[in-house]
mmCIF file of C-alpha atoms in Angstrom:
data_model
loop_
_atom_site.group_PDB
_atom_site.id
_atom_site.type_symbol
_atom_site.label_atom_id
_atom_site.label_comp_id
_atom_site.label_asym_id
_atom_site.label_seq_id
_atom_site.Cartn_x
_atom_site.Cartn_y
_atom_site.Cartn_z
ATOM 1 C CA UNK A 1 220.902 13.513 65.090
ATOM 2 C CA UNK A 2 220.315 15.986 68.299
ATOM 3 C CA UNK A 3 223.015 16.967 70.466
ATOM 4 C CA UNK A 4 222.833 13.584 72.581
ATOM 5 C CA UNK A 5 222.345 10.930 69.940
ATOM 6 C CA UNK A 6 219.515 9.571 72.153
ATOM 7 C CA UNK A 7 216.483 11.370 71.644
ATOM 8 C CA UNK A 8 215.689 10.846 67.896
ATOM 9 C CA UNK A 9 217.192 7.309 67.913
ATOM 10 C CA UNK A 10 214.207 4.496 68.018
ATOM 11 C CA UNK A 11 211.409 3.913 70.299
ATOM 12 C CA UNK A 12 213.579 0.760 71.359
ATOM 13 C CA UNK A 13 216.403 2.447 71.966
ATOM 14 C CA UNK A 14 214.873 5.611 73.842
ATOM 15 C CA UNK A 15 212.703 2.970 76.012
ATOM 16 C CA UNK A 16 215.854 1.030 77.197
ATOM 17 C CA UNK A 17 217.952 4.647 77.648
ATOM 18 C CA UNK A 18 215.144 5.503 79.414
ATOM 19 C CA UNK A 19 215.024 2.477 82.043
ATOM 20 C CA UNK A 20 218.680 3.251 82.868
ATOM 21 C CA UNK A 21 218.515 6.849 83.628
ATOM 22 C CA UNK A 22 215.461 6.066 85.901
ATOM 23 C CA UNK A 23 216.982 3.207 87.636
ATOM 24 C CA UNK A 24 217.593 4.603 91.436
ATOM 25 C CA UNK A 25 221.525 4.707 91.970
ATOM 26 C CA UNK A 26 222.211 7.299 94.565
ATOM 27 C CA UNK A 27 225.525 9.408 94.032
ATOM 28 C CA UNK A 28 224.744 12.925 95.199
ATOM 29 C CA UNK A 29 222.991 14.664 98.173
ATOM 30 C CA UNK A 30 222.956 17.661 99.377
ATOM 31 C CA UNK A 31 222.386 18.030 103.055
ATOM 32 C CA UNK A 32 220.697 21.171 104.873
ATOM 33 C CA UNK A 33 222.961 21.632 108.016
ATOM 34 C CA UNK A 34 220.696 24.590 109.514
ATOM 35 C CA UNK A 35 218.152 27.522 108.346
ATOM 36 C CA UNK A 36 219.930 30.052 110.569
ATOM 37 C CA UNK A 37 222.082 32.316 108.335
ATOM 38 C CA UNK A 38 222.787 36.093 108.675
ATOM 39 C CA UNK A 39 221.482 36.871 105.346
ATOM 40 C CA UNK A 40 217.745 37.820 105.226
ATOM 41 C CA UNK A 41 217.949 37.108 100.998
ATOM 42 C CA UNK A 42 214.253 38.286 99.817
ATOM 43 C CA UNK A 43 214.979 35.197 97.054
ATOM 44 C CA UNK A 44 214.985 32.392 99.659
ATOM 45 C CA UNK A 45 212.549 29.858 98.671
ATOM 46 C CA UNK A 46 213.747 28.008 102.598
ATOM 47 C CA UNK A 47 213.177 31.241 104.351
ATOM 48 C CA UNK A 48 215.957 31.244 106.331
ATOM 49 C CA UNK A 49 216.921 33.313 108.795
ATOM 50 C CA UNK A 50 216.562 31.548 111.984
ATOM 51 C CA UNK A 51 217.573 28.167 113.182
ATOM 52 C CA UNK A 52 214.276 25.742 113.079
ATOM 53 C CA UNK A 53 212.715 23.981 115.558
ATOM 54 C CA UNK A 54 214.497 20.641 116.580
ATOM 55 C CA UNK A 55 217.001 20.571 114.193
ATOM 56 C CA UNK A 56 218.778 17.523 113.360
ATOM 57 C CA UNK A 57 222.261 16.821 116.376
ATOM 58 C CA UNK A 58 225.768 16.258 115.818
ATOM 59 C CA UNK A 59 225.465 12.919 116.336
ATOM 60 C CA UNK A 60 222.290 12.844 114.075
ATOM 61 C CA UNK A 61 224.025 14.453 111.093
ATOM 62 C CA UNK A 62 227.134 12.211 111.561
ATOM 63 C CA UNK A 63 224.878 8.988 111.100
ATOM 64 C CA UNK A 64 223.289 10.556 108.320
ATOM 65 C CA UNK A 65 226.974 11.128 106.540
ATOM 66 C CA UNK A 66 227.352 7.223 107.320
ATOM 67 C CA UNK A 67 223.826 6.045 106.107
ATOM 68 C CA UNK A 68 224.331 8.018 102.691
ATOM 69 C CA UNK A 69 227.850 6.168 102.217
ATOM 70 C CA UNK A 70 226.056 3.177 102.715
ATOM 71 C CA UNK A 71 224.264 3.851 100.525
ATOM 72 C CA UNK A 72 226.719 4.241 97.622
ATOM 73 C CA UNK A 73 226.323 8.065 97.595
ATOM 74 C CA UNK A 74 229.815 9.608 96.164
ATOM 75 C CA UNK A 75 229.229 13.312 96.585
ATOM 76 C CA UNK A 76 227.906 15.217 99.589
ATOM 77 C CA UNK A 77 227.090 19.532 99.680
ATOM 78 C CA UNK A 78 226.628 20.965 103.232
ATOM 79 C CA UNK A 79 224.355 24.145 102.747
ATOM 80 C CA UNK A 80 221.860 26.024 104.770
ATOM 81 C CA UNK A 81 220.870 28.271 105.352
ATOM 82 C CA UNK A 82 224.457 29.251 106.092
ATOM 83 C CA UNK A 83 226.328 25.998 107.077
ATOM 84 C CA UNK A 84 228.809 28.107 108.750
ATOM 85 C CA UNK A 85 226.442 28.219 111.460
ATOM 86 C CA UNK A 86 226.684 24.968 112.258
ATOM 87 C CA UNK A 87 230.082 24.573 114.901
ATOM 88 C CA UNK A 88 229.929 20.688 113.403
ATOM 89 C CA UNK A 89 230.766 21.727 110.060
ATOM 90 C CA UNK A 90 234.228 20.844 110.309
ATOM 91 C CA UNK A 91 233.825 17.447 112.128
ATOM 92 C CA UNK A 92 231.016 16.541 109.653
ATOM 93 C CA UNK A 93 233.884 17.085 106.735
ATOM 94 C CA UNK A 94 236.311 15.390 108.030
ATOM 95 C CA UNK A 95 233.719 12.181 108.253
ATOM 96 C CA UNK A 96 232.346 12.372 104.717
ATOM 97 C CA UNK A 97 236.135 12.304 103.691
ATOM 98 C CA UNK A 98 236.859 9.203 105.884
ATOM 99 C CA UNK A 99 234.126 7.787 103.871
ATOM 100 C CA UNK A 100 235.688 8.454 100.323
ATOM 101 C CA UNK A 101 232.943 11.146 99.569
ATOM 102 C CA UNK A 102 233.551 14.492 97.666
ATOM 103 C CA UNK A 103 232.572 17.319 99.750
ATOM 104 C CA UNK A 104 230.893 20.872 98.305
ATOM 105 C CA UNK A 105 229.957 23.462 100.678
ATOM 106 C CA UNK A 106 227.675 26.300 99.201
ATOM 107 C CA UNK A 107 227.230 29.673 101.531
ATOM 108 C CA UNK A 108 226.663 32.819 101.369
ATOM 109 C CA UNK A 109 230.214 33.746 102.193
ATOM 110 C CA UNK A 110 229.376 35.324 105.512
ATOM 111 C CA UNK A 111 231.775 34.719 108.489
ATOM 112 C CA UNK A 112 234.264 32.701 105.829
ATOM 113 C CA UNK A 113 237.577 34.563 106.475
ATOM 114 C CA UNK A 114 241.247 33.460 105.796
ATOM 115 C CA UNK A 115 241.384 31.532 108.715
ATOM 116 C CA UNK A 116 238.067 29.382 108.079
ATOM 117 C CA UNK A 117 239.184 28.687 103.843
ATOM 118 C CA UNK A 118 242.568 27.392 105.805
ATOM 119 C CA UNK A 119 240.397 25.117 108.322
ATOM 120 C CA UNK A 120 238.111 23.641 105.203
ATOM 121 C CA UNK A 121 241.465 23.244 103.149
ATOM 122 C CA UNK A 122 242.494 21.006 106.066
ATOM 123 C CA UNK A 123 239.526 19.457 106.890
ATOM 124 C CA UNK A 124 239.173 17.891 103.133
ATOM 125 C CA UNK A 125 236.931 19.935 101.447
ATOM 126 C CA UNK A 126 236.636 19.349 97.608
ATOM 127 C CA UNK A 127 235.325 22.586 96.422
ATOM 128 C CA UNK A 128 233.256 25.496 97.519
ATOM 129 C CA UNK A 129 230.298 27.489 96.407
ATOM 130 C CA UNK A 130 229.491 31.192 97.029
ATOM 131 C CA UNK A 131 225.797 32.554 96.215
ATOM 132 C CA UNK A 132 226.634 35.467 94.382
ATOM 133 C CA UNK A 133 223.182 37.348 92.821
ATOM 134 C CA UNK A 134 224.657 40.643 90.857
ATOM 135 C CA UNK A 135 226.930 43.391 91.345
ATOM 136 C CA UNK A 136 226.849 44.717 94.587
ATOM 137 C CA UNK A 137 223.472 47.136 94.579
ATOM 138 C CA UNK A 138 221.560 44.132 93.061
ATOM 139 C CA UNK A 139 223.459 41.602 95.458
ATOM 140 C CA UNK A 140 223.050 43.172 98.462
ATOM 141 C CA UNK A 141 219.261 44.646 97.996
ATOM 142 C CA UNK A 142 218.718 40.687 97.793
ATOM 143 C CA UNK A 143 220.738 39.461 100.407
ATOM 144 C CA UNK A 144 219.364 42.343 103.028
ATOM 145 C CA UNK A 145 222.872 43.149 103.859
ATOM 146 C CA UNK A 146 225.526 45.991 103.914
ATOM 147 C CA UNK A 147 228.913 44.841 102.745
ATOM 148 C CA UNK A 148 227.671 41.306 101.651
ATOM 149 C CA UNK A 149 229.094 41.724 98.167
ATOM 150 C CA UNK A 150 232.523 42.499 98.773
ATOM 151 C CA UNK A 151 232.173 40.171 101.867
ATOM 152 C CA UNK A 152 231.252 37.243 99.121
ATOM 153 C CA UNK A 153 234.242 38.483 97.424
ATOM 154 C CA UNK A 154 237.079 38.199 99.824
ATOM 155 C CA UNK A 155 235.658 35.055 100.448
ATOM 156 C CA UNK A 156 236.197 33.740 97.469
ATOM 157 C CA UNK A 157 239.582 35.369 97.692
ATOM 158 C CA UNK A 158 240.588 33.537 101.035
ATOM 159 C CA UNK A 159 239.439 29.993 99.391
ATOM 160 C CA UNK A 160 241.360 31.017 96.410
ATOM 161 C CA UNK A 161 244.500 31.449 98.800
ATOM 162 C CA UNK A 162 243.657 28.733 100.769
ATOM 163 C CA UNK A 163 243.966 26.243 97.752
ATOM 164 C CA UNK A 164 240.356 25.392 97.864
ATOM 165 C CA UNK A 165 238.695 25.603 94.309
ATOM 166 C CA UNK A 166 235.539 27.753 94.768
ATOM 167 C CA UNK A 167 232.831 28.930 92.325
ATOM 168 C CA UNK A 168 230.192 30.987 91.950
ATOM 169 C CA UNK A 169 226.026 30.051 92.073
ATOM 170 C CA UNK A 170 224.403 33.112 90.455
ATOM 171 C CA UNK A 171 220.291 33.239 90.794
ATOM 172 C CA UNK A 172 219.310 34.692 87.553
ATOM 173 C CA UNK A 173 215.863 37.223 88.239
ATOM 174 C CA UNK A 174 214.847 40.594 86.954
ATOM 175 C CA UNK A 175 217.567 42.360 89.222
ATOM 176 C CA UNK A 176 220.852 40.120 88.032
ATOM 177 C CA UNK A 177 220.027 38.781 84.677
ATOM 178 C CA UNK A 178 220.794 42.775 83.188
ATOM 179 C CA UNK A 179 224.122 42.218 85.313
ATOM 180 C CA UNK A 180 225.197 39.023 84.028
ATOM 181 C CA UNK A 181 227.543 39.875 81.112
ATOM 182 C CA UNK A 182 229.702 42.523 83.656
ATOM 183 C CA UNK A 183 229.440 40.127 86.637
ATOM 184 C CA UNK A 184 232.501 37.703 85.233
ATOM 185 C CA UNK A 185 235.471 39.538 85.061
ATOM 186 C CA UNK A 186 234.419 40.284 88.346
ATOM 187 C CA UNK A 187 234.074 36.593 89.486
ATOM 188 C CA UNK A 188 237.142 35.916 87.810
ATOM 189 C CA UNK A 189 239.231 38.524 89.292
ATOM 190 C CA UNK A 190 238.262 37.618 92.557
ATOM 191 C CA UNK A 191 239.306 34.077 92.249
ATOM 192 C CA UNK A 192 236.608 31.746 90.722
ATOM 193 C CA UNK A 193 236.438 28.971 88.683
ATOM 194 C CA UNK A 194 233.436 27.829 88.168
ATOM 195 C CA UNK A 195 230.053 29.760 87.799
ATOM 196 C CA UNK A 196 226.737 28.328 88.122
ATOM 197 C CA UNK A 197 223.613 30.199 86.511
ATOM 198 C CA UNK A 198 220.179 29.052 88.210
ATOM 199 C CA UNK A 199 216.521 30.457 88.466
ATOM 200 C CA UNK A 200 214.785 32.105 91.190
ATOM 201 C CA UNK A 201 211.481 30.203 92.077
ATOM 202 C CA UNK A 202 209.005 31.622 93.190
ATOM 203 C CA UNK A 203 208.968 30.203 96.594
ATOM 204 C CA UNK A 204 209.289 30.965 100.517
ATOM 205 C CA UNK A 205 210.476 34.860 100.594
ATOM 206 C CA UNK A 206 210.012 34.917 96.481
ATOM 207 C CA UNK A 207 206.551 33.420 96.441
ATOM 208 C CA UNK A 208 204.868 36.475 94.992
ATOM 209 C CA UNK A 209 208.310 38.754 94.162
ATOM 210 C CA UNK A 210 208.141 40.562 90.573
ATOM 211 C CA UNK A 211 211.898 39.170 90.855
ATOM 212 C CA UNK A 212 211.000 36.148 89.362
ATOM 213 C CA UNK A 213 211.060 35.778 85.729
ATOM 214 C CA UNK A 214 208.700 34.461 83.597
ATOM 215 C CA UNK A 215 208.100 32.942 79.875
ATOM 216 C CA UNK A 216 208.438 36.196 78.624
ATOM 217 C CA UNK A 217 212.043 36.750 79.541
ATOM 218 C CA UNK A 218 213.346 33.766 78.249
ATOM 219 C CA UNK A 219 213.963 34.770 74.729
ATOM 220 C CA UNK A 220 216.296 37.667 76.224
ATOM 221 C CA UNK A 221 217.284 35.482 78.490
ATOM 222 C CA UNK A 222 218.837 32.705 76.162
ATOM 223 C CA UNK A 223 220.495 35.810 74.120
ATOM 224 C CA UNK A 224 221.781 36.183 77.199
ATOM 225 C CA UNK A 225 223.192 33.010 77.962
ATOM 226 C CA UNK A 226 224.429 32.767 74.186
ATOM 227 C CA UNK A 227 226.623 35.610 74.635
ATOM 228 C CA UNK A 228 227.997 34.446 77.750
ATOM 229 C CA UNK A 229 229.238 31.075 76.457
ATOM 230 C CA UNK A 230 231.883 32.774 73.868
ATOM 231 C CA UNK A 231 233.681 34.127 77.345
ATOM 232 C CA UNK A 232 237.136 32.914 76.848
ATOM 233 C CA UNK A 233 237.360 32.644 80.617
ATOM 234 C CA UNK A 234 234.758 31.662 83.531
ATOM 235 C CA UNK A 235 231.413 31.299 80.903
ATOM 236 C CA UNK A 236 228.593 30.165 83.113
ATOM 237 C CA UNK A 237 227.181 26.862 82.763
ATOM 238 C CA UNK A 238 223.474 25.969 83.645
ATOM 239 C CA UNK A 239 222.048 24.035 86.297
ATOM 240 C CA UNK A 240 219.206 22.159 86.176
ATOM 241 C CA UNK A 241 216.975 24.684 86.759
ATOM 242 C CA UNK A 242 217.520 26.200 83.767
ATOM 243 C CA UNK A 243 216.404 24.678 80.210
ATOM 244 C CA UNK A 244 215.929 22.733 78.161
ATOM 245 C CA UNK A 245 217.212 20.588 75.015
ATOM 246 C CA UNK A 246 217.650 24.075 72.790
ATOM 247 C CA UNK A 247 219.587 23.598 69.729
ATOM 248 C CA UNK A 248 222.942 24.423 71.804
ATOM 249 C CA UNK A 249 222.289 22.418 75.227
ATOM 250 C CA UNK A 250 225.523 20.560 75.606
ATOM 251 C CA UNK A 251 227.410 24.216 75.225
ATOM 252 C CA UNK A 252 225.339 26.576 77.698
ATOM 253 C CA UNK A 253 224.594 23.267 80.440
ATOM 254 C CA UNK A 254 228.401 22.088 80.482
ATOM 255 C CA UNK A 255 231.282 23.375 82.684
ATOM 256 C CA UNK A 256 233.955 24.866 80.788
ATOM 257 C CA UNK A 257 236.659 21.942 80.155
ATOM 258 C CA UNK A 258 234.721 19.408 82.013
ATOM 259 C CA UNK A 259 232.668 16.606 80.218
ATOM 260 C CA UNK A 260 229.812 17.463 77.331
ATOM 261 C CA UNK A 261 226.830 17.354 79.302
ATOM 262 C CA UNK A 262 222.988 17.324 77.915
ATOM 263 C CA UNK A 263 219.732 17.730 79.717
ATOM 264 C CA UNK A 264 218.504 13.994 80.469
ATOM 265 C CA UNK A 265 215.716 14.721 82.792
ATOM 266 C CA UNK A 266 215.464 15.345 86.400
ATOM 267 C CA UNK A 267 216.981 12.941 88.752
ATOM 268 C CA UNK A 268 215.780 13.881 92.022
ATOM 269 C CA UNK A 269 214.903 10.830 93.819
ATOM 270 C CA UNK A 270 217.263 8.661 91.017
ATOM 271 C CA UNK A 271 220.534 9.805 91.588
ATOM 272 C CA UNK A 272 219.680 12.944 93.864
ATOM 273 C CA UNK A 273 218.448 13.021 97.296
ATOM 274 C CA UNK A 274 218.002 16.421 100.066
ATOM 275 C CA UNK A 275 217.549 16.245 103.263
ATOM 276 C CA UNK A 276 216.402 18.841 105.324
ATOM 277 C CA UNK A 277 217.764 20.137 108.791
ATOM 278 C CA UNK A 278 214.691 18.565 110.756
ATOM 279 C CA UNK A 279 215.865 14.829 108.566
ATOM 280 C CA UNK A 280 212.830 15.639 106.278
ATOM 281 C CA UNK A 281 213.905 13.357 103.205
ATOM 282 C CA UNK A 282 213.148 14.825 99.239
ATOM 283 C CA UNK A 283 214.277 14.212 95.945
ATOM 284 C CA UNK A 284 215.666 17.385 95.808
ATOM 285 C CA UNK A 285 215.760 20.105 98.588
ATOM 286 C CA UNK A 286 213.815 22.785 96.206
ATOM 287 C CA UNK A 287 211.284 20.767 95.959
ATOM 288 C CA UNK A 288 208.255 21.671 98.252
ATOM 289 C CA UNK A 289 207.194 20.080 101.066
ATOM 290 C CA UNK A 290 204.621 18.489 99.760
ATOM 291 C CA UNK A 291 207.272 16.251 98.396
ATOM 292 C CA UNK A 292 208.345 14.425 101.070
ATOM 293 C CA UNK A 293 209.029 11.012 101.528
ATOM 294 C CA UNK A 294 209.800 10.597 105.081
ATOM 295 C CA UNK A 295 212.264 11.475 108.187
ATOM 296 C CA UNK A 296 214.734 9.653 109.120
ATOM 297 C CA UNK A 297 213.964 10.227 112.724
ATOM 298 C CA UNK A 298 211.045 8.135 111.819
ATOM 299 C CA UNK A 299 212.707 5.408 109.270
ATOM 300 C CA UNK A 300 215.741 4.920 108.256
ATOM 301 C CA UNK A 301 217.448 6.524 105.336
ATOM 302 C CA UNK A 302 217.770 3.052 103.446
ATOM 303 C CA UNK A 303 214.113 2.129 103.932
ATOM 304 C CA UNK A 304 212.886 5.460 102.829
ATOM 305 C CA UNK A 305 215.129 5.347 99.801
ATOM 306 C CA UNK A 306 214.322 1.756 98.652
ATOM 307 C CA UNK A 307 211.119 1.996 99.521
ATOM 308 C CA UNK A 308 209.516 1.499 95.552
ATOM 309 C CA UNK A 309 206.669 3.881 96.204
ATOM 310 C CA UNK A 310 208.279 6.878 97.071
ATOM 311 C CA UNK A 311 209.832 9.518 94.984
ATOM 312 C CA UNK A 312 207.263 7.833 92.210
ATOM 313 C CA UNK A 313 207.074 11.406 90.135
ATOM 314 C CA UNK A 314 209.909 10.065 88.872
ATOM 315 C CA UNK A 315 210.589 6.339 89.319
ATOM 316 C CA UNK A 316 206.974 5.968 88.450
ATOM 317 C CA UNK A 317 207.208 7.929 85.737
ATOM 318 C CA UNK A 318 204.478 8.266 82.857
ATOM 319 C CA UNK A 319 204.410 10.423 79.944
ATOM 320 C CA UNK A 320 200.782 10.841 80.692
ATOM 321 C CA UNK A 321 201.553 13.042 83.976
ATOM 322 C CA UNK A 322 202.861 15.402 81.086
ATOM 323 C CA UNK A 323 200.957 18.741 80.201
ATOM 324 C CA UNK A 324 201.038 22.429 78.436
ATOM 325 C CA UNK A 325 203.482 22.524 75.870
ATOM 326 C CA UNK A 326 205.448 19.600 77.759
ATOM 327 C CA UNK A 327 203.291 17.370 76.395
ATOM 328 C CA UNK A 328 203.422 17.608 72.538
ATOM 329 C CA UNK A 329 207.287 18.454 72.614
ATOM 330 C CA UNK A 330 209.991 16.401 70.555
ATOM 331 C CA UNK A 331 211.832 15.436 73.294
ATOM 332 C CA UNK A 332 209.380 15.232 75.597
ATOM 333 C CA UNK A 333 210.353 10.959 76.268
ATOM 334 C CA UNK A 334 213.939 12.100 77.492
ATOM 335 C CA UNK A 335 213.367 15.409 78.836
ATOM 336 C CA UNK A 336 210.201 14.625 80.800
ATOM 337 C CA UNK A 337 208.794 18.134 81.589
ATOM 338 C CA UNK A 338 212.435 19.612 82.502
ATOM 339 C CA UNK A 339 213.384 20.392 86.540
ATOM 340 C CA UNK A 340 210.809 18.847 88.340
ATOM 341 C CA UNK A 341 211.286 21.633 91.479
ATOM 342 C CA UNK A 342 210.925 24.482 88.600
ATOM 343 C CA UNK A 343 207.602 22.395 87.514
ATOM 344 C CA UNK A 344 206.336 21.989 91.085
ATOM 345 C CA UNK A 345 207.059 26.007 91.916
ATOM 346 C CA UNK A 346 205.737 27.288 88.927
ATOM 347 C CA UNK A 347 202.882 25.324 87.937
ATOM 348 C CA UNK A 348 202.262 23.066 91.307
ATOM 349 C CA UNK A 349 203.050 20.076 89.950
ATOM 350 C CA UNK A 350 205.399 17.820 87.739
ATOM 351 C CA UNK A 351 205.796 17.637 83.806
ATOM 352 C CA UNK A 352 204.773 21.148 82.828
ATOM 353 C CA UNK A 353 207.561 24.086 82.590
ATOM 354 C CA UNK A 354 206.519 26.817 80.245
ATOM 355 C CA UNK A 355 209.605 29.113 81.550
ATOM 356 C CA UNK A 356 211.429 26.868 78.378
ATOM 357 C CA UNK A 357 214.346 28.040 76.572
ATOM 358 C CA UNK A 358 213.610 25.304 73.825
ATOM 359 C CA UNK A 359 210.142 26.611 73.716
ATOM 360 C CA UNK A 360 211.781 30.259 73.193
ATOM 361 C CA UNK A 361 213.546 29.128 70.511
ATOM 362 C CA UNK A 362 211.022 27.452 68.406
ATOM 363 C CA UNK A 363 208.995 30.376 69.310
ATOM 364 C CA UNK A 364 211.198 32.779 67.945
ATOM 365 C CA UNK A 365 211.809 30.776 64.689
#
């Protein structure tokens, strides 16, 4: 039996696993508070920089932190751009935590001194996240600015000080991936918990960047990640944009004393919603644009997210839509073509991701 005990059970059972994890129940979102940030990060698949036009109010993004409680959502990240640009920040926390929600904040660590860790303490925040891509030549040639790294670091510091559990989000390309085996001592030193390994796309900024990796670094890649899961302290886990189903899974995607955790297929537009600073409404805010299903200027947030037609790469799912190596794989029926954003940015559209660390593997057998 594989890792899960799903995958090579019967067609029966794999059919009826398969209607559950596809069955729309909302319990995360993440939220994009602004695209102004002071970082000018050549990765940034948003390209962020400056605010956008009409972006969503106060008053906007506080009915939009009541219209995801409605509708059952559990977990709420406030990210940007840098969301420490936004002066409602604060107000917006203390609302999600009126409504019983957990509350991430991901930034670049810019502008987050002692003072502010003490203010999110206060206001209720769960956790924090700071982007953190290499030591500091490879971090700050990426983030377009002087003194980012050790500015990322006292942040992490301040939040450590402040109480606030903070990790790290790492984007793994051909400047940090050589880095990642000395980067977490220094993670851990500073303070963190929890580090995050994802993928740069090639996107925005990184569209064409020789930054971005490609099938041919993933068998150094997953050595990589391998040798980073025997860390006695702070090993990384994956996110989703990082996979999938290799022999090992459950170790490299779960956080470190947390709960086993296999790849089950994307879940943008199941369990996962983004929505943009203009109210722009996707499965998943790495997902392009093409993939969206509506503004909530225009339509409420419960009509766009009930609405049966929408988000139908993956409620509508067929194992058809799958292609390239996707499509004659073993676990293709739980898997589905891996992150459909990775898919979308890669290959331009769902169910193919050649950039496989299961392919790797078989590959290298």
């Amino acid at each position: 039996m594989d890792q899960s005990g799903i995958s090579d059970a019967s067609p029966d059972v794999t059919a009826r696993a398969l209607k559950v994890l596809l069955t729309p129940n909302l319990t995360f979102a993440e939220v994009e508070l602004t695209t102004a940030c002071p970082c000018r990060c050549v990765t940034c698949g948003s390209n962020c920089g400056r605010a956008a036009d009409d972006e969503l109010t106060g008053a906007e993004l506080q009915s939009l932190v009541d219209e995801l409680h409605e509708l059952g959502c559990k977990r709420i990240a406030f990210l940007g751009g840098e969301p420490l640009c936004r002066p409602e920040l604060l107000t917006l926390i203390r609302q999600a935590k009126r409504r019983h929600m957990l509350v991430e904040i991901v930034t670049s660590g810019m502008g987050l001194d002692s003072a502010m860790a003490v203010e999110l303490k206060a206001a209720g925040t769960n956790s924090v996240t700071v982007s953190i891509d290499g030591l500091e030549a490879a971090h700050e040639m990426q983030r377009g600015v002087k003194g980012s790294f050790r500015r990322a670091l006292a942040a992490i510091a301040a939040l450590k000080a402040a109480k606030v559990p903070v990790g790290v989000n790492t984007q793994v390309n051909r400047a940090s991936m050589p880095e990642l085996e000395s980067m977490g001592d220094v993670l851990l030193e500073a303070g963190a918990i929890g580090w995050q390994l994802q993928t740069t796309f090639p996107m925005g900024r990184a569209a064409s960047s020789p930054l971005v990796l490609n099938s041919s670094d993933m068998p150094e890649l997953l050595a990589i990640l391998r040798r980073l899961a025997l860390r006695p302290k702070l090993a990384p886990h994956l996110s989703d944009a990082i996979g999938w189903w290799t022999s090992d899974d459950t170790r490299l995607r779960s956080t470190p004393g947390g709960l086993a955790r296999c790849w089950l297929g994307c879940v943008a537009g199941i369990q996962h919603m983004g929505v943009t600073s203009q109210g722009c409404v996707k499965g998943c805010l790495a997902l392009s644009d093409a993939y969206i299903e509506g503004n909530i200027r225009e339509q409420s947030l419960s009509r766009i997210w009930h609405d049966e037609q929408r988000f139908a790469y993956n409620r509508a799912y067929q194992a058809s839509s799958l292609s390239g190596s996707c499509a004659n794989c073993s676990q293709a029926a739980l898997c589905r073509g891996g992150c459909t954003a990775s898919s979308v940015a890669f290959h331009g559209k769902p169910g193919v991701n050649e950039n496989c660390l299961r392919l790797a593997e078989l590959k290298s057998k």
